[in-house]
Amino acid sequence: MKGCFIVFEGLDGSGKTTQAQRLFRYFEKRGREVIAVEEPGGTPFGERIRAILLDERSSLEPLTELLLYQASRHELTRRVIRPALERGAMVICQRYGYSSLAYQGYGRGLPLEWVAALTERATEGLTPSVAFFLDVPVEEGLKRVKRERQPDRMESQGLEFLRRVEQGYQELAAHHPEMVRLDGTKGPEHLFEDILRALEQTKGGQSGGVYLH
Ligand code: TMP
């Protein structure tokens, strides 16, 4: 596959959207074909699943929730991400299988092996070149979300749930070589510099080669 696949992960309010948009503009200005997508969503069916998953009125069993995230992921990887990578495009994706491990695995308590096995099937083994984990304390993330909007169903699960998710992300970052943990409490400018620096370091490396210039 010719393109390059970059994922942003972290709690809500960690700055994923801001950084994904910056990176999108960075590549666009340099004449690269780049697409930006987010999970759940990014396909017509995925957007409908997203509406169900984030609706406060949805009461879902943990496994149902996991399967819905995976269904959205399967549609997105097969119909959007893989074709873009095959054309040689850069793909910037907000959230990926790490979110299912963190939220449904560590957060809801579903066995991590199930979550990982379903992600493997849903993505047909597609791993990003780099997955940035933007690390912010739970309270800080929630505070930032509440400044902008009403928290959605997942963000309203309570502090204990979010602390398990955060702990999960720390463990995932320690065990996945493609994950890069960055300090999300830094200002957006400095954080973006860290991202570019990390991408430079993957240049030509095993991780798929992110050519910045
Ligand atoms: P977001 O687009 O605002 O990040 O909302 C997606 C929400 O869904 C967020 O609270 C995290 C959650 N989520 C999961 O619980 N599992 C997943 O696999 C994904 C992709 C997201």
Tab-separated table of N, CA and C in Angstrom, residues 28 30 38 56 63 74 82 87 96 98 101 104 107 127 138 142-143 155 159 169 173 176 181 187 195 198 201-202 205:
chain	number	residue	atom	x	y	z
A	28	GLU	N	-2.196	19.233	2.784
A	28	GLU	CA	-2.912	19.811	1.637
A	28	GLU	C	-2.070	20.908	0.993
A	30	ARG	N	0.993	21.196	0.921
A	30	ARG	CA	2.149	20.633	0.238
A	30	ARG	C	1.756	19.780	-0.960
A	38	GLU	N	-13.396	10.315	10.710
A	38	GLU	CA	-13.451	10.044	12.152
A	38	GLU	C	-14.331	8.835	12.413
A	56	GLU	N	-28.034	9.991	23.848
A	56	GLU	CA	-28.275	9.777	25.284
A	56	GLU	C	-29.396	8.777	25.542
A	63	LEU	N	-21.610	-5.439	24.709
A	63	LEU	CA	-21.227	-6.145	23.475
A	63	LEU	C	-21.909	-5.531	22.254
A	74	HIS	N	-15.574	-1.370	10.060
A	74	HIS	CA	-15.427	-2.239	8.892
A	74	HIS	C	-15.838	-1.498	7.610
A	82	ARG	N	-8.929	2.014	2.995
A	82	ARG	CA	-8.080	1.182	2.118
A	82	ARG	C	-7.982	1.742	0.696
A	87	ARG	N	-4.565	4.429	-3.403
A	87	ARG	CA	-4.306	5.522	-4.365
A	87	ARG	C	-3.048	6.291	-3.994
A	96	TYR	N	-9.576	4.852	16.294
A	96	TYR	CA	-9.475	3.592	15.536
A	96	TYR	C	-9.642	2.462	16.553
A	98	TYR	N	-7.886	1.301	18.816
A	98	TYR	CA	-7.407	1.610	20.171
A	98	TYR	C	-8.559	2.135	21.036
A	101	LEU	N	-10.504	-0.742	22.372
A	101	LEU	CA	-9.779	-1.376	23.485
A	101	LEU	C	-9.907	-0.524	24.744
A	104	GLN	N	-14.369	0.064	25.333
A	104	GLN	CA	-15.171	-1.148	25.546
A	104	GLN	C	-14.370	-2.199	26.331
A	107	GLY	N	-12.701	0.265	29.693
A	107	GLY	CA	-13.807	1.019	30.295
A	107	GLY	C	-14.978	0.133	30.686
A	127	THR	N	-3.114	-1.723	10.108
A	127	THR	CA	-2.536	-0.997	11.260
A	127	THR	C	-2.018	0.341	10.765
A	138	VAL	N	-8.234	13.285	32.868
A	138	VAL	CA	-9.672	13.120	32.637
A	138	VAL	C	-10.437	14.420	32.891
A	142	LEU	N	-12.702	16.654	30.152
A	142	LEU	CA	-14.138	16.908	30.351
A	142	LEU	C	-14.436	18.405	30.406
A	143	LYS	N	-13.539	19.140	31.079
A	143	LYS	CA	-13.726	20.592	31.202
A	143	LYS	C	-13.732	21.232	29.812
A	155	GLU	N	-19.491	10.405	26.855
A	155	GLU	CA	-18.803	11.335	27.766
A	155	GLU	C	-19.539	11.462	29.102
A	159	LEU	N	-16.838	9.738	35.912
A	159	LEU	CA	-15.386	9.874	36.047
A	159	LEU	C	-14.668	8.536	36.185
A	169	TYR	N	-5.547	3.615	27.917
A	169	TYR	CA	-4.703	4.259	26.895
A	169	TYR	C	-3.221	4.204	27.291
A	173	ALA	N	-0.452	2.440	24.986
A	173	ALA	CA	0.702	3.184	24.460
A	173	ALA	C	2.007	2.459	24.804
A	176	HIS	N	2.003	-0.876	22.209
A	176	HIS	CA	1.887	-0.798	20.741
A	176	HIS	C	3.011	0.090	20.202
A	181	ARG	N	2.905	8.618	22.477
A	181	ARG	CA	2.201	9.379	23.505
A	181	ARG	C	2.715	10.816	23.522
A	187	GLY	N	0.035	23.673	24.658
A	187	GLY	CA	-0.769	24.484	23.737
A	187	GLY	C	-0.792	23.836	22.356
A	195	ILE	N	4.067	16.750	16.942
A	195	ILE	CA	3.522	15.793	15.967
A	195	ILE	C	4.408	15.754	14.719
A	198	ALA	N	7.617	13.979	15.457
A	198	ALA	CA	7.438	12.518	15.529
A	198	ALA	C	7.262	11.927	14.134
A	201	GLN	N	10.521	11.549	12.404
A	201	GLN	CA	11.299	10.405	12.884
A	201	GLN	C	10.846	9.088	12.278
A	202	THR	N	9.609	9.025	11.812
A	202	THR	CA	9.144	7.762	11.216
A	202	THR	C	9.532	7.690	9.738
A	205	GLY	N	11.163	4.940	7.801
A	205	GLY	CA	11.325	3.829	8.734
A	205	GLY	C	10.343	2.717	8.420
